[in-house]
JSON list of C-alpha atoms in Angstrom, two decimals:
[
{"chain": "Y", "resi": 163, "resn": "UNK", "atom": "CA", "xyz": [156.58, 23.64, 145.07]},
{"chain": "Y", "resi": 164, "resn": "UNK", "atom": "CA", "xyz": [154.10, 25.83, 147.25]},
{"chain": "Y", "resi": 165, "resn": "UNK", "atom": "CA", "xyz": [156.53, 28.95, 146.44]},
{"chain": "Y", "resi": 166, "resn": "UNK", "atom": "CA", "xyz": [155.52, 28.99, 142.69]},
{"chain": "Y", "resi": 167, "resn": "UNK", "atom": "CA", "xyz": [151.69, 28.71, 143.55]},
{"chain": "Y", "resi": 168, "resn": "UNK", "atom": "CA", "xyz": [149.27, 31.62, 143.94]},
{"chain": "Y", "resi": 169, "resn": "UNK", "atom": "CA", "xyz": [147.55, 31.60, 147.36]},
{"chain": "Y", "resi": 170, "resn": "UNK", "atom": "CA", "xyz": [144.36, 30.25, 145.80]},
{"chain": "Y", "resi": 171, "resn": "UNK", "atom": "CA", "xyz": [146.26, 27.41, 144.66]},
{"chain": "Y", "resi": 172, "resn": "UNK", "atom": "CA", "xyz": [147.98, 26.69, 147.81]},
{"chain": "Y", "resi": 173, "resn": "UNK", "atom": "CA", "xyz": [144.84, 26.49, 149.81]},
{"chain": "Y", "resi": 174, "resn": "UNK", "atom": "CA", "xyz": [143.48, 24.15, 146.96]},
{"chain": "Y", "resi": 175, "resn": "UNK", "atom": "CA", "xyz": [146.51, 22.07, 147.29]},
{"chain": "Y", "resi": 176, "resn": "UNK", "atom": "CA", "xyz": [146.28, 21.81, 151.20]},
{"chain": "Y", "resi": 177, "resn": "UNK", "atom": "CA", "xyz": [142.84, 20.56, 151.19]},
{"chain": "Y", "resi": 178, "resn": "UNK", "atom": "CA", "xyz": [143.67, 18.14, 148.41]},
{"chain": "Y", "resi": 179, "resn": "UNK", "atom": "CA", "xyz": [146.58, 16.68, 150.30]},
{"chain": "Y", "resi": 180, "resn": "UNK", "atom": "CA", "xyz": [144.65, 16.45, 153.71]},
{"chain": "Y", "resi": 181, "resn": "UNK", "atom": "CA", "xyz": [142.16, 14.60, 151.84]},
{"chain": "Y", "resi": 182, "resn": "UNK", "atom": "CA", "xyz": [144.26, 12.01, 150.19]},
{"chain": "Y", "resi": 183, "resn": "UNK", "atom": "CA", "xyz": [145.41, 10.94, 153.68]},
{"chain": "Y", "resi": 184, "resn": "UNK", "atom": "CA", "xyz": [141.79, 9.37, 153.89]},
{"chain": "Y", "resi": 185, "resn": "UNK", "atom": "CA", "xyz": [142.12, 7.44, 151.11]},
{"chain": "Y", "resi": 186, "resn": "UNK", "atom": "CA", "xyz": [143.23, 3.71, 152.36]},
{"chain": "Y", "resi": 187, "resn": "UNK", "atom": "CA", "xyz": [144.65, 0.58, 150.86]},
{"chain": "Y", "resi": 188, "resn": "UNK", "atom": "CA", "xyz": [142.39, -1.40, 148.68]},
{"chain": "Y", "resi": 189, "resn": "UNK", "atom": "CA", "xyz": [139.69, 1.21, 148.48]},
{"chain": "Y", "resi": 190, "resn": "UNK", "atom": "CA", "xyz": [137.29, 1.90, 145.36]},
{"chain": "Y", "resi": 191, "resn": "UNK", "atom": "CA", "xyz": [137.77, 5.62, 145.07]},
{"chain": "Y", "resi": 192, "resn": "UNK", "atom": "CA", "xyz": [135.63, 8.22, 142.91]},
{"chain": "Y", "resi": 193, "resn": "UNK", "atom": "CA", "xyz": [138.16, 10.97, 141.62]},
{"chain": "Y", "resi": 194, "resn": "UNK", "atom": "CA", "xyz": [136.58, 14.40, 140.72]},
{"chain": "Y", "resi": 195, "resn": "UNK", "atom": "CA", "xyz": [137.31, 16.69, 138.30]},
{"chain": "Y", "resi": 196, "resn": "UNK", "atom": "CA", "xyz": [138.59, 20.25, 138.33]},
{"chain": "Y", "resi": 197, "resn": "UNK", "atom": "CA", "xyz": [142.02, 22.24, 139.75]},
{"chain": "Y", "resi": 198, "resn": "UNK", "atom": "CA", "xyz": [141.45, 21.07, 143.19]},
{"chain": "Y", "resi": 199, "resn": "UNK", "atom": "CA", "xyz": [141.10, 17.32, 142.37]},
{"chain": "Y", "resi": 200, "resn": "UNK", "atom": "CA", "xyz": [144.11, 17.51, 140.07]},
{"chain": "Y", "resi": 201, "resn": "UNK", "atom": "CA", "xyz": [146.24, 18.06, 143.15]},
{"chain": "Y", "resi": 202, "resn": "UNK", "atom": "CA", "xyz": [144.40, 15.08, 144.88]},
{"chain": "Y", "resi": 203, "resn": "UNK", "atom": "CA", "xyz": [145.09, 12.72, 141.80]},
{"chain": "Y", "resi": 204, "resn": "UNK", "atom": "CA", "xyz": [149.02, 13.74, 141.79]},
{"chain": "Y", "resi": 205, "resn": "UNK", "atom": "CA", "xyz": [149.11, 13.34, 145.49]},
{"chain": "Y", "resi": 206, "resn": "UNK", "atom": "CA", "xyz": [147.62, 9.70, 145.26]},
{"chain": "Y", "resi": 207, "resn": "UNK", "atom": "CA", "xyz": [149.73, 9.04, 142.23]},
{"chain": "Y", "resi": 208, "resn": "UNK", "atom": "CA", "xyz": [152.81, 9.87, 144.49]},
{"chain": "Y", "resi": 209, "resn": "UNK", "atom": "CA", "xyz": [151.44, 7.30, 147.11]},
{"chain": "Y", "resi": 210, "resn": "UNK", "atom": "CA", "xyz": [150.85, 4.81, 144.54]},
{"chain": "Y", "resi": 211, "resn": "UNK", "atom": "CA", "xyz": [154.62, 5.07, 143.34]},
{"chain": "Y", "resi": 212, "resn": "UNK", "atom": "CA", "xyz": [156.14, 5.77, 146.74]},
{"chain": "Y", "resi": 213, "resn": "UNK", "atom": "CA", "xyz": [154.00, 3.77, 149.26]},
{"chain": "Y", "resi": 214, "resn": "UNK", "atom": "CA", "xyz": [152.39, 0.97, 147.16]},
{"chain": "Y", "resi": 215, "resn": "UNK", "atom": "CA", "xyz": [148.94, 2.29, 147.61]},
{"chain": "Y", "resi": 216, "resn": "UNK", "atom": "CA", "xyz": [146.63, -0.09, 145.82]},
{"chain": "Y", "resi": 217, "resn": "UNK", "atom": "CA", "xyz": [143.09, 1.60, 144.85]},
{"chain": "Y", "resi": 218, "resn": "UNK", "atom": "CA", "xyz": [140.96, 1.33, 141.96]},
{"chain": "Y", "resi": 219, "resn": "UNK", "atom": "CA", "xyz": [139.92, 4.83, 140.70]},
{"chain": "Y", "resi": 220, "resn": "UNK", "atom": "CA", "xyz": [136.74, 5.58, 139.07]},
{"chain": "Y", "resi": 221, "resn": "UNK", "atom": "CA", "xyz": [137.30, 9.11, 137.32]},
{"chain": "Y", "resi": 222, "resn": "UNK", "atom": "CA", "xyz": [134.65, 11.60, 136.93]},
{"chain": "Y", "resi": 223, "resn": "UNK", "atom": "CA", "xyz": [135.76, 12.80, 133.42]},
{"chain": "Y", "resi": 224, "resn": "UNK", "atom": "CA", "xyz": [138.02, 11.72, 130.81]},
{"chain": "Y", "resi": 225, "resn": "UNK", "atom": "CA", "xyz": [140.28, 14.45, 131.73]},
{"chain": "Y", "resi": 226, "resn": "UNK", "atom": "CA", "xyz": [140.79, 13.01, 135.11]},
{"chain": "Y", "resi": 227, "resn": "UNK", "atom": "CA", "xyz": [141.16, 9.55, 133.73]},
{"chain": "Y", "resi": 228, "resn": "UNK", "atom": "CA", "xyz": [144.09, 10.54, 131.61]},
{"chain": "Y", "resi": 229, "resn": "UNK", "atom": "CA", "xyz": [145.57, 12.31, 134.50]},
{"chain": "Y", "resi": 230, "resn": "UNK", "atom": "CA", "xyz": [145.20, 9.11, 136.93]},
{"chain": "Y", "resi": 231, "resn": "UNK", "atom": "CA", "xyz": [146.64, 6.80, 134.33]},
{"chain": "Y", "resi": 232, "resn": "UNK", "atom": "CA", "xyz": [149.76, 8.99, 133.88]},
{"chain": "Y", "resi": 233, "resn": "UNK", "atom": "CA", "xyz": [150.23, 9.00, 137.67]},
{"chain": "Y", "resi": 234, "resn": "UNK", "atom": "CA", "xyz": [150.05, 5.06, 137.77]},
{"chain": "Y", "resi": 235, "resn": "UNK", "atom": "CA", "xyz": [146.84, 4.87, 139.28]},
{"chain": "Y", "resi": 236, "resn": "UNK", "atom": "CA", "xyz": [144.61, 1.80, 138.36]},
{"chain": "Y", "resi": 237, "resn": "UNK", "atom": "CA", "xyz": [141.70, 3.18, 136.67]},
{"chain": "Y", "resi": 238, "resn": "UNK", "atom": "CA", "xyz": [138.19, 1.28, 136.57]},
{"chain": "Y", "resi": 239, "resn": "UNK", "atom": "CA", "xyz": [134.64, 2.06, 135.31]},
{"chain": "Y", "resi": 240, "resn": "UNK", "atom": "CA", "xyz": [132.00, 2.60, 137.80]},
{"chain": "Y", "resi": 241, "resn": "UNK", "atom": "CA", "xyz": [130.40, -0.70, 136.47]},
{"chain": "Y", "resi": 242, "resn": "UNK", "atom": "CA", "xyz": [133.62, -2.71, 137.11]},
{"chain": "Y", "resi": 243, "resn": "UNK", "atom": "CA", "xyz": [133.89, -1.04, 140.59]},
{"chain": "Y", "resi": 244, "resn": "UNK", "atom": "CA", "xyz": [130.11, -1.71, 141.50]},
{"chain": "Y", "resi": 245, "resn": "UNK", "atom": "CA", "xyz": [130.05, 0.53, 144.74]},
{"chain": "Y", "resi": 246, "resn": "UNK", "atom": "CA", "xyz": [132.72, 2.96, 145.92]},
{"chain": "Y", "resi": 247, "resn": "UNK", "atom": "CA", "xyz": [134.21, 3.35, 149.35]},
{"chain": "Y", "resi": 248, "resn": "UNK", "atom": "CA", "xyz": [135.07, 7.00, 148.97]},
{"chain": "Y", "resi": 249, "resn": "UNK", "atom": "CA", "xyz": [134.60, 9.91, 146.53]},
{"chain": "Y", "resi": 250, "resn": "UNK", "atom": "CA", "xyz": [136.76, 12.95, 146.84]},
{"chain": "Y", "resi": 251, "resn": "UNK", "atom": "CA", "xyz": [135.69, 16.07, 144.47]},
{"chain": "Y", "resi": 252, "resn": "UNK", "atom": "CA", "xyz": [135.91, 19.69, 144.28]},
{"chain": "Y", "resi": 253, "resn": "UNK", "atom": "CA", "xyz": [133.14, 22.31, 144.35]},
{"chain": "Y", "resi": 254, "resn": "UNK", "atom": "CA", "xyz": [132.26, 25.74, 143.02]},
{"chain": "Y", "resi": 255, "resn": "UNK", "atom": "CA", "xyz": [130.37, 26.76, 146.01]},
{"chain": "Y", "resi": 256, "resn": "UNK", "atom": "CA", "xyz": [129.56, 25.21, 149.48]},
{"chain": "Y", "resi": 257, "resn": "UNK", "atom": "CA", "xyz": [126.99, 26.71, 151.92]},
{"chain": "Y", "resi": 258, "resn": "UNK", "atom": "CA", "xyz": [126.62, 26.12, 155.49]},
{"chain": "Y", "resi": 259, "resn": "UNK", "atom": "CA", "xyz": [124.37, 23.08, 154.94]},
{"chain": "Y", "resi": 260, "resn": "UNK", "atom": "CA", "xyz": [127.19, 21.61, 152.51]},
{"chain": "Y", "resi": 261, "resn": "UNK", "atom": "CA", "xyz": [124.84, 22.11, 149.51]},
{"chain": "Y", "resi": 262, "resn": "UNK", "atom": "CA", "xyz": [127.17, 22.53, 146.54]},
{"chain": "Y", "resi": 263, "resn": "UNK", "atom": "CA", "xyz": [127.33, 24.01, 143.03]},
{"chain": "Y", "resi": 264, "resn": "UNK", "atom": "CA", "xyz": [129.41, 21.73, 140.80]},
{"chain": "Y", "resi": 265, "resn": "UNK", "atom": "CA", "xyz": [130.19, 21.56, 137.03]},
{"chain": "Y", "resi": 266, "resn": "UNK", "atom": "CA", "xyz": [132.34, 24.61, 136.35]},
{"chain": "Y", "resi": 267, "resn": "UNK", "atom": "CA", "xyz": [134.37, 21.95, 134.45]},
{"chain": "Y", "resi": 268, "resn": "UNK", "atom": "CA", "xyz": [131.62, 20.42, 132.59]},
{"chain": "Y", "resi": 269, "resn": "UNK", "atom": "CA", "xyz": [131.56, 17.23, 134.38]},
{"chain": "Y", "resi": 270, "resn": "UNK", "atom": "CA", "xyz": [128.71, 17.46, 136.63]},
{"chain": "Y", "resi": 271, "resn": "UNK", "atom": "CA", "xyz": [126.63, 14.32, 135.44]},
{"chain": "Y", "resi": 272, "resn": "UNK", "atom": "CA", "xyz": [129.44, 11.86, 135.82]},
{"chain": "Y", "resi": 273, "resn": "UNK", "atom": "CA", "xyz": [130.41, 13.64, 139.18]},
{"chain": "Y", "resi": 274, "resn": "UNK", "atom": "CA", "xyz": [126.87, 13.49, 140.60]},
{"chain": "Y", "resi": 275, "resn": "UNK", "atom": "CA", "xyz": [126.52, 9.54, 139.35]},
{"chain": "Y", "resi": 276, "resn": "UNK", "atom": "CA", "xyz": [129.88, 8.74, 140.99]},
{"chain": "Y", "resi": 277, "resn": "UNK", "atom": "CA", "xyz": [129.31, 10.57, 144.27]},
{"chain": "Y", "resi": 278, "resn": "UNK", "atom": "CA", "xyz": [125.75, 8.96, 144.79]},
{"chain": "Y", "resi": 279, "resn": "UNK", "atom": "CA", "xyz": [127.60, 5.71, 144.45]},
{"chain": "Y", "resi": 280, "resn": "UNK", "atom": "CA", "xyz": [129.87, 6.04, 147.22]},
{"chain": "Y", "resi": 281, "resn": "UNK", "atom": "CA", "xyz": [129.59, 5.26, 150.89]},
{"chain": "Y", "resi": 282, "resn": "UNK", "atom": "CA", "xyz": [131.22, 8.74, 151.78]},
{"chain": "Y", "resi": 283, "resn": "UNK", "atom": "CA", "xyz": [131.84, 11.73, 149.64]},
{"chain": "Y", "resi": 284, "resn": "UNK", "atom": "CA", "xyz": [134.45, 14.33, 150.90]},
{"chain": "Y", "resi": 285, "resn": "UNK", "atom": "CA", "xyz": [134.59, 17.71, 149.14]},
{"chain": "Y", "resi": 286, "resn": "UNK", "atom": "CA", "xyz": [137.80, 19.40, 148.79]},
{"chain": "Y", "resi": 287, "resn": "UNK", "atom": "CA", "xyz": [137.93, 23.56, 148.30]},
{"chain": "Y", "resi": 288, "resn": "UNK", "atom": "CA", "xyz": [139.71, 26.53, 149.33]},
{"chain": "Y", "resi": 289, "resn": "UNK", "atom": "CA", "xyz": [138.32, 29.05, 151.41]},
{"chain": "Y", "resi": 290, "resn": "UNK", "atom": "CA", "xyz": [137.08, 31.10, 148.86]},
{"chain": "Y", "resi": 291, "resn": "UNK", "atom": "CA", "xyz": [134.46, 28.79, 147.78]},
{"chain": "Y", "resi": 292, "resn": "UNK", "atom": "CA", "xyz": [132.34, 28.91, 151.08]},
{"chain": "Y", "resi": 293, "resn": "UNK", "atom": "CA", "xyz": [129.21, 31.29, 150.70]},
{"chain": "Y", "resi": 294, "resn": "UNK", "atom": "CA", "xyz": [126.34, 32.17, 152.95]},
{"chain": "Y", "resi": 295, "resn": "UNK", "atom": "CA", "xyz": [124.06, 31.44, 150.14]},
{"chain": "Y", "resi": 296, "resn": "UNK", "atom": "CA", "xyz": [124.55, 29.39, 146.75]},
{"chain": "Y", "resi": 297, "resn": "UNK", "atom": "CA", "xyz": [124.07, 31.20, 143.21]},
{"chain": "Y", "resi": 298, "resn": "UNK", "atom": "CA", "xyz": [127.07, 33.68, 142.91]},
{"chain": "Y", "resi": 299, "resn": "UNK", "atom": "CA", "xyz": [128.47, 30.90, 140.91]},
{"chain": "Y", "resi": 300, "resn": "UNK", "atom": "CA", "xyz": [126.70, 30.12, 137.56]},
{"chain": "Y", "resi": 301, "resn": "UNK", "atom": "CA", "xyz": [124.54, 27.11, 137.81]},
{"chain": "Y", "resi": 302, "resn": "UNK", "atom": "CA", "xyz": [125.34, 24.36, 135.13]},
{"chain": "Y", "resi": 303, "resn": "UNK", "atom": "CA", "xyz": [122.42, 22.35, 133.68]},
{"chain": "Y", "resi": 304, "resn": "UNK", "atom": "CA", "xyz": [123.44, 19.48, 131.52]},
{"chain": "Y", "resi": 305, "resn": "UNK", "atom": "CA", "xyz": [120.85, 19.31, 128.24]},
{"chain": "Y", "resi": 306, "resn": "UNK", "atom": "CA", "xyz": [120.71, 17.01, 125.26]},
{"chain": "Y", "resi": 307, "resn": "UNK", "atom": "CA", "xyz": [121.09, 18.71, 121.89]},
{"chain": "Y", "resi": 308, "resn": "UNK", "atom": "CA", "xyz": [117.81, 18.14, 120.52]},
{"chain": "Y", "resi": 309, "resn": "UNK", "atom": "CA", "xyz": [115.15, 20.67, 121.01]},
{"chain": "Y", "resi": 310, "resn": "UNK", "atom": "CA", "xyz": [118.00, 22.82, 122.92]},
{"chain": "Y", "resi": 311, "resn": "UNK", "atom": "CA", "xyz": [116.04, 26.03, 122.38]},
{"chain": "Y", "resi": 312, "resn": "UNK", "atom": "CA", "xyz": [112.68, 24.61, 123.58]},
{"chain": "Y", "resi": 313, "resn": "UNK", "atom": "CA", "xyz": [114.55, 23.28, 126.66]},
{"chain": "Y", "resi": 314, "resn": "UNK", "atom": "CA", "xyz": [116.06, 26.60, 127.57]},
{"chain": "Y", "resi": 315, "resn": "UNK", "atom": "CA", "xyz": [112.60, 28.30, 127.36]},
{"chain": "Y", "resi": 316, "resn": "UNK", "atom": "CA", "xyz": [111.38, 25.74, 129.53]},
{"chain": "Y", "resi": 317, "resn": "UNK", "atom": "CA", "xyz": [114.05, 26.33, 132.05]},
{"chain": "Y", "resi": 318, "resn": "UNK", "atom": "CA", "xyz": [113.26, 29.96, 131.81]},
{"chain": "Y", "resi": 319, "resn": "UNK", "atom": "CA", "xyz": [109.72, 29.58, 132.72]},
{"chain": "Y", "resi": 320, "resn": "UNK", "atom": "CA", "xyz": [110.31, 27.22, 135.24]},
{"chain": "Y", "resi": 321, "resn": "UNK", "atom": "CA", "xyz": [112.40, 29.77, 137.38]},
{"chain": "Y", "resi": 322, "resn": "UNK", "atom": "CA", "xyz": [109.96, 32.47, 137.26]},
{"chain": "Y", "resi": 323, "resn": "UNK", "atom": "CA", "xyz": [108.05, 30.65, 140.42]},
{"chain": "Y", "resi": 324, "resn": "UNK", "atom": "CA", "xyz": [111.23, 29.74, 142.13]},
{"chain": "Y", "resi": 325, "resn": "UNK", "atom": "CA", "xyz": [113.18, 31.76, 144.74]},
{"chain": "Y", "resi": 326, "resn": "UNK", "atom": "CA", "xyz": [116.14, 32.99, 142.63]},
{"chain": "Y", "resi": 327, "resn": "UNK", "atom": "CA", "xyz": [117.37, 36.82, 142.16]},
{"chain": "Y", "resi": 328, "resn": "UNK", "atom": "CA", "xyz": [118.04, 36.54, 138.30]},
{"chain": "Y", "resi": 329, "resn": "UNK", "atom": "CA", "xyz": [117.26, 34.58, 135.62]},
{"chain": "Y", "resi": 330, "resn": "UNK", "atom": "CA", "xyz": [119.90, 35.11, 132.90]},
{"chain": "Y", "resi": 331, "resn": "UNK", "atom": "CA", "xyz": [121.00, 32.08, 131.04]},
{"chain": "Y", "resi": 332, "resn": "UNK", "atom": "CA", "xyz": [123.76, 31.16, 128.52]},
{"chain": "Y", "resi": 333, "resn": "UNK", "atom": "CA", "xyz": [124.89, 28.16, 126.25]},
{"chain": "Y", "resi": 334, "resn": "UNK", "atom": "CA", "xyz": [128.39, 27.29, 127.16]},
{"chain": "Y", "resi": 335, "resn": "UNK", "atom": "CA", "xyz": [130.75, 27.66, 124.69]},
{"chain": "Y", "resi": 336, "resn": "UNK", "atom": "CA", "xyz": [134.32, 26.27, 124.01]},
{"chain": "Y", "resi": 337, "resn": "UNK", "atom": "CA", "xyz": [135.95, 28.76, 121.59]},
{"chain": "Y", "resi": 338, "resn": "UNK", "atom": "CA", "xyz": [133.08, 29.62, 118.81]},
{"chain": "Y", "resi": 339, "resn": "UNK", "atom": "CA", "xyz": [131.56, 26.30, 119.11]},
{"chain": "Y", "resi": 340, "resn": "UNK", "atom": "CA", "xyz": [129.08, 25.02, 121.90]},
{"chain": "Y", "resi": 341, "resn": "UNK", "atom": "CA", "xyz": [130.80, 22.90, 124.83]},
{"chain": "Y", "resi": 342, "resn": "UNK", "atom": "CA", "xyz": [130.31, 19.18, 124.63]},
{"chain": "Y", "resi": 343, "resn": "UNK", "atom": "CA", "xyz": [130.21, 17.19, 127.70]},
{"chain": "Y", "resi": 344, "resn": "UNK", "atom": "CA", "xyz": [131.74, 13.45, 127.75]},
{"chain": "Y", "resi": 345, "resn": "UNK", "atom": "CA", "xyz": [128.32, 12.23, 127.18]},
{"chain": "Y", "resi": 346, "resn": "UNK", "atom": "CA", "xyz": [128.02, 14.34, 124.24]},
{"chain": "Y", "resi": 347, "resn": "UNK", "atom": "CA", "xyz": [125.39, 16.91, 125.75]},
{"chain": "Y", "resi": 348, "resn": "UNK", "atom": "CA", "xyz": [125.34, 20.93, 126.08]},
{"chain": "Y", "resi": 349, "resn": "UNK", "atom": "CA", "xyz": [125.70, 22.96, 129.20]},
{"chain": "Y", "resi": 350, "resn": "UNK", "atom": "CA", "xyz": [123.43, 25.96, 129.79]},
{"chain": "Y", "resi": 351, "resn": "UNK", "atom": "CA", "xyz": [124.62, 28.32, 132.54]},
{"chain": "Y", "resi": 352, "resn": "UNK", "atom": "CA", "xyz": [122.14, 30.06, 134.91]},
{"chain": "Y", "resi": 353, "resn": "UNK", "atom": "CA", "xyz": [123.03, 33.09, 136.26]},
{"chain": "Y", "resi": 354, "resn": "UNK", "atom": "CA", "xyz": [120.71, 33.16, 139.32]},
{"chain": "Y", "resi": 355, "resn": "UNK", "atom": "CA", "xyz": [122.59, 35.55, 141.88]},
{"chain": "Y", "resi": 356, "resn": "UNK", "atom": "CA", "xyz": [121.34, 33.70, 144.88]},
{"chain": "Y", "resi": 357, "resn": "UNK", "atom": "CA", "xyz": [119.28, 30.49, 145.02]},
{"chain": "Y", "resi": 358, "resn": "UNK", "atom": "CA", "xyz": [116.76, 30.51, 147.96]},
{"chain": "Y", "resi": 359, "resn": "UNK", "atom": "CA", "xyz": [115.91, 26.86, 147.92]},
{"chain": "Y", "resi": 360, "resn": "UNK", "atom": "CA", "xyz": [118.60, 24.49, 146.22]},
{"chain": "Y", "resi": 361, "resn": "UNK", "atom": "CA", "xyz": [116.87, 21.50, 146.85]},
{"chain": "Y", "resi": 362, "resn": "UNK", "atom": "CA", "xyz": [113.64, 22.69, 145.12]},
{"chain": "Y", "resi": 363, "resn": "UNK", "atom": "CA", "xyz": [115.32, 24.33, 142.55]},
{"chain": "Y", "resi": 364, "resn": "UNK", "atom": "CA", "xyz": [117.50, 20.98, 141.59]},
{"chain": "Y", "resi": 365, "resn": "UNK", "atom": "CA", "xyz": [114.19, 19.06, 141.55]},
{"chain": "Y", "resi": 366, "resn": "UNK", "atom": "CA", "xyz": [112.18, 21.34, 139.23]},
{"chain": "Y", "resi": 367, "resn": "UNK", "atom": "CA", "xyz": [114.96, 21.59, 136.80]},
{"chain": "Y", "resi": 368, "resn": "UNK", "atom": "CA", "xyz": [115.15, 17.82, 136.54]},
{"chain": "Y", "resi": 369, "resn": "UNK", "atom": "CA", "xyz": [111.55, 17.53, 135.69]},
{"chain": "Y", "resi": 370, "resn": "UNK", "atom": "CA", "xyz": [112.13, 19.59, 132.51]},
{"chain": "Y", "resi": 371, "resn": "UNK", "atom": "CA", "xyz": [112.15, 17.35, 129.39]},
{"chain": "Y", "resi": 372, "resn": "UNK", "atom": "CA", "xyz": [115.52, 17.68, 127.88]},
{"chain": "Y", "resi": 373, "resn": "UNK", "atom": "CA", "xyz": [117.47, 18.42, 130.99]},
{"chain": "Y", "resi": 374, "resn": "UNK", "atom": "CA", "xyz": [119.77, 15.52, 132.00]},
{"chain": "Y", "resi": 375, "resn": "UNK", "atom": "CA", "xyz": [121.02, 16.79, 135.07]},
{"chain": "Y", "resi": 376, "resn": "UNK", "atom": "CA", "xyz": [121.97, 20.09, 137.15]},
{"chain": "Y", "resi": 377, "resn": "UNK", "atom": "CA", "xyz": [124.98, 21.10, 139.10]},
{"chain": "Y", "resi": 378, "resn": "UNK", "atom": "CA", "xyz": [123.08, 21.68, 142.74]},
{"chain": "Y", "resi": 379, "resn": "UNK", "atom": "CA", "xyz": [124.39, 18.47, 144.90]},
{"chain": "Y", "resi": 380, "resn": "UNK", "atom": "CA", "xyz": [122.21, 18.55, 147.76]},
{"chain": "Y", "resi": 381, "resn": "UNK", "atom": "CA", "xyz": [122.14, 15.78, 150.56]},
{"chain": "Y", "resi": 382, "resn": "UNK", "atom": "CA", "xyz": [125.07, 14.34, 149.05]},
{"chain": "Y", "resi": 383, "resn": "UNK", "atom": "CA", "xyz": [128.43, 15.65, 150.69]},
{"chain": "Y", "resi": 384, "resn": "UNK", "atom": "CA", "xyz": [129.29, 14.27, 154.08]},
{"chain": "Y", "resi": 385, "resn": "UNK", "atom": "CA", "xyz": [132.67, 15.85, 154.85]},
{"chain": "Y", "resi": 386, "resn": "UNK", "atom": "CA", "xyz": [134.02, 19.21, 153.66]},
{"chain": "Y", "resi": 387, "resn": "UNK", "atom": "CA", "xyz": [137.92, 19.90, 153.65]},
{"chain": "Y", "resi": 388, "resn": "UNK", "atom": "CA", "xyz": [139.07, 23.79, 153.46]},
{"chain": "Y", "resi": 389, "resn": "UNK", "atom": "CA", "xyz": [142.46, 24.64, 152.54]},
{"chain": "Y", "resi": 390, "resn": "UNK", "atom": "CA", "xyz": [143.93, 28.19, 153.49]},
{"chain": "Y", "resi": 391, "resn": "UNK", "atom": "CA", "xyz": [146.34, 30.31, 151.73]},
{"chain": "Y", "resi": 392, "resn": "UNK", "atom": "CA", "xyz": [148.79, 29.15, 154.59]},
{"chain": "Y", "resi": 393, "resn": "UNK", "atom": "CA", "xyz": [148.97, 25.96, 153.50]},
{"chain": "Y", "resi": 394, "resn": "UNK", "atom": "CA", "xyz": [146.59, 24.42, 156.53]},
{"chain": "Y", "resi": 395, "resn": "UNK", "atom": "CA", "xyz": [143.37, 22.79, 155.97]},
{"chain": "Y", "resi": 396, "resn": "UNK", "atom": "CA", "xyz": [140.52, 22.11, 158.39]},
{"chain": "Y", "resi": 397, "resn": "UNK", "atom": "CA", "xyz": [137.84, 19.23, 158.21]},
{"chain": "Y", "resi": 398, "resn": "UNK", "atom": "CA", "xyz": [134.35, 19.56, 158.83]},
{"chain": "Y", "resi": 399, "resn": "UNK", "atom": "CA", "xyz": [132.73, 15.86, 159.16]},
{"chain": "Y", "resi": 400, "resn": "UNK", "atom": "CA", "xyz": [129.13, 15.45, 159.26]},
{"chain": "Y", "resi": 401, "resn": "UNK", "atom": "CA", "xyz": [129.15, 12.46, 161.36]},
{"chain": "Y", "resi": 402, "resn": "UNK", "atom": "CA", "xyz": [125.37, 12.16, 161.86]},
{"chain": "Y", "resi": 403, "resn": "UNK", "atom": "CA", "xyz": [124.54, 11.77, 158.22]},
{"chain": "Y", "resi": 404, "resn": "UNK", "atom": "CA", "xyz": [123.79, 13.90, 155.34]},
{"chain": "Y", "resi": 405, "resn": "UNK", "atom": "CA", "xyz": [122.13, 17.26, 155.56]},
{"chain": "Y", "resi": 406, "resn": "UNK", "atom": "CA", "xyz": [121.43, 16.90, 159.65]},
{"chain": "Y", "resi": 407, "resn": "UNK", "atom": "CA", "xyz": [120.66, 20.85, 160.11]},
{"chain": "Y", "resi": 408, "resn": "UNK", "atom": "CA", "xyz": [117.55, 22.64, 159.71]},
{"chain": "Y", "resi": 409, "resn": "UNK", "atom": "CA", "xyz": [117.30, 26.01, 160.51]},
{"chain": "Y", "resi": 410, "resn": "UNK", "atom": "CA", "xyz": [119.99, 28.84, 160.89]},
{"chain": "Y", "resi": 411, "resn": "UNK", "atom": "CA", "xyz": [121.65, 27.44, 164.08]},
{"chain": "Y", "resi": 412, "resn": "UNK", "atom": "CA", "xyz": [123.94, 24.77, 163.00]},
{"chain": "Y", "resi": 413, "resn": "UNK", "atom": "CA", "xyz": [127.27, 23.29, 163.92]},
{"chain": "Y", "resi": 414, "resn": "UNK", "atom": "CA", "xyz": [129.08, 23.98, 160.74]},
{"chain": "Y", "resi": 415, "resn": "UNK", "atom": "CA", "xyz": [128.33, 27.55, 160.78]},
{"chain": "Y", "resi": 416, "resn": "UNK", "atom": "CA", "xyz": [129.96, 27.42, 164.46]},
{"chain": "Y", "resi": 417, "resn": "UNK", "atom": "CA", "xyz": [132.99, 25.48, 163.31]},
{"chain": "Y", "resi": 418, "resn": "UNK", "atom": "CA", "xyz": [133.90, 27.75, 160.06]},
{"chain": "Y", "resi": 419, "resn": "UNK", "atom": "CA", "xyz": [132.22, 31.19, 161.26]}
]
């Protein structure tokens, strides 16, 4: 199978396969959205069919739910699950503090709700997603349709006082129409270049009326699985808890540098 994949897809698949080993029988598991997460779902489907693995899965999008059901995985709602043992999801960018940008697939709201309702959050990604500072990838912000122009103006005003390089934004489209999330909302993509303080930016964005959630995931990820183009994967596990590092000298940088 790997012979038909691009180097990037080989790396994504490697990270997904390694993370799939962390899923144990009887677990309640959050399943992420995106191309890397799709490799995970397919591998878990193989384990369900081949090993008799029993899990209750909470998908983070309607697309992931459809794929999980097609793979024979039992799908439940988060309310039915109550709380999750583990969530495995991808990322569009990850920095040395395990802060993330997510939402390239438009599922950031469900992804953040599911992740924060989990005992452990594992992020799967290829090496290309690792960055020194977040912001090169456009930051998605989910907003309600009502008052969309006013909300975008307020977002622009908030960015003026924050540590970012750029302040361009655009309403995400699906063809000629606005992209619509699973909750019926819209996505505004912010092209910031560099985000100096992800935590503060996330808090300030969520204070704006009309903003539902943003794609900055800080203090959420516990473990990172990075896949490489040679099919290998390495795990960085933050055993001390979420966001344990302050300053430039941190174990994460030493392990991945």
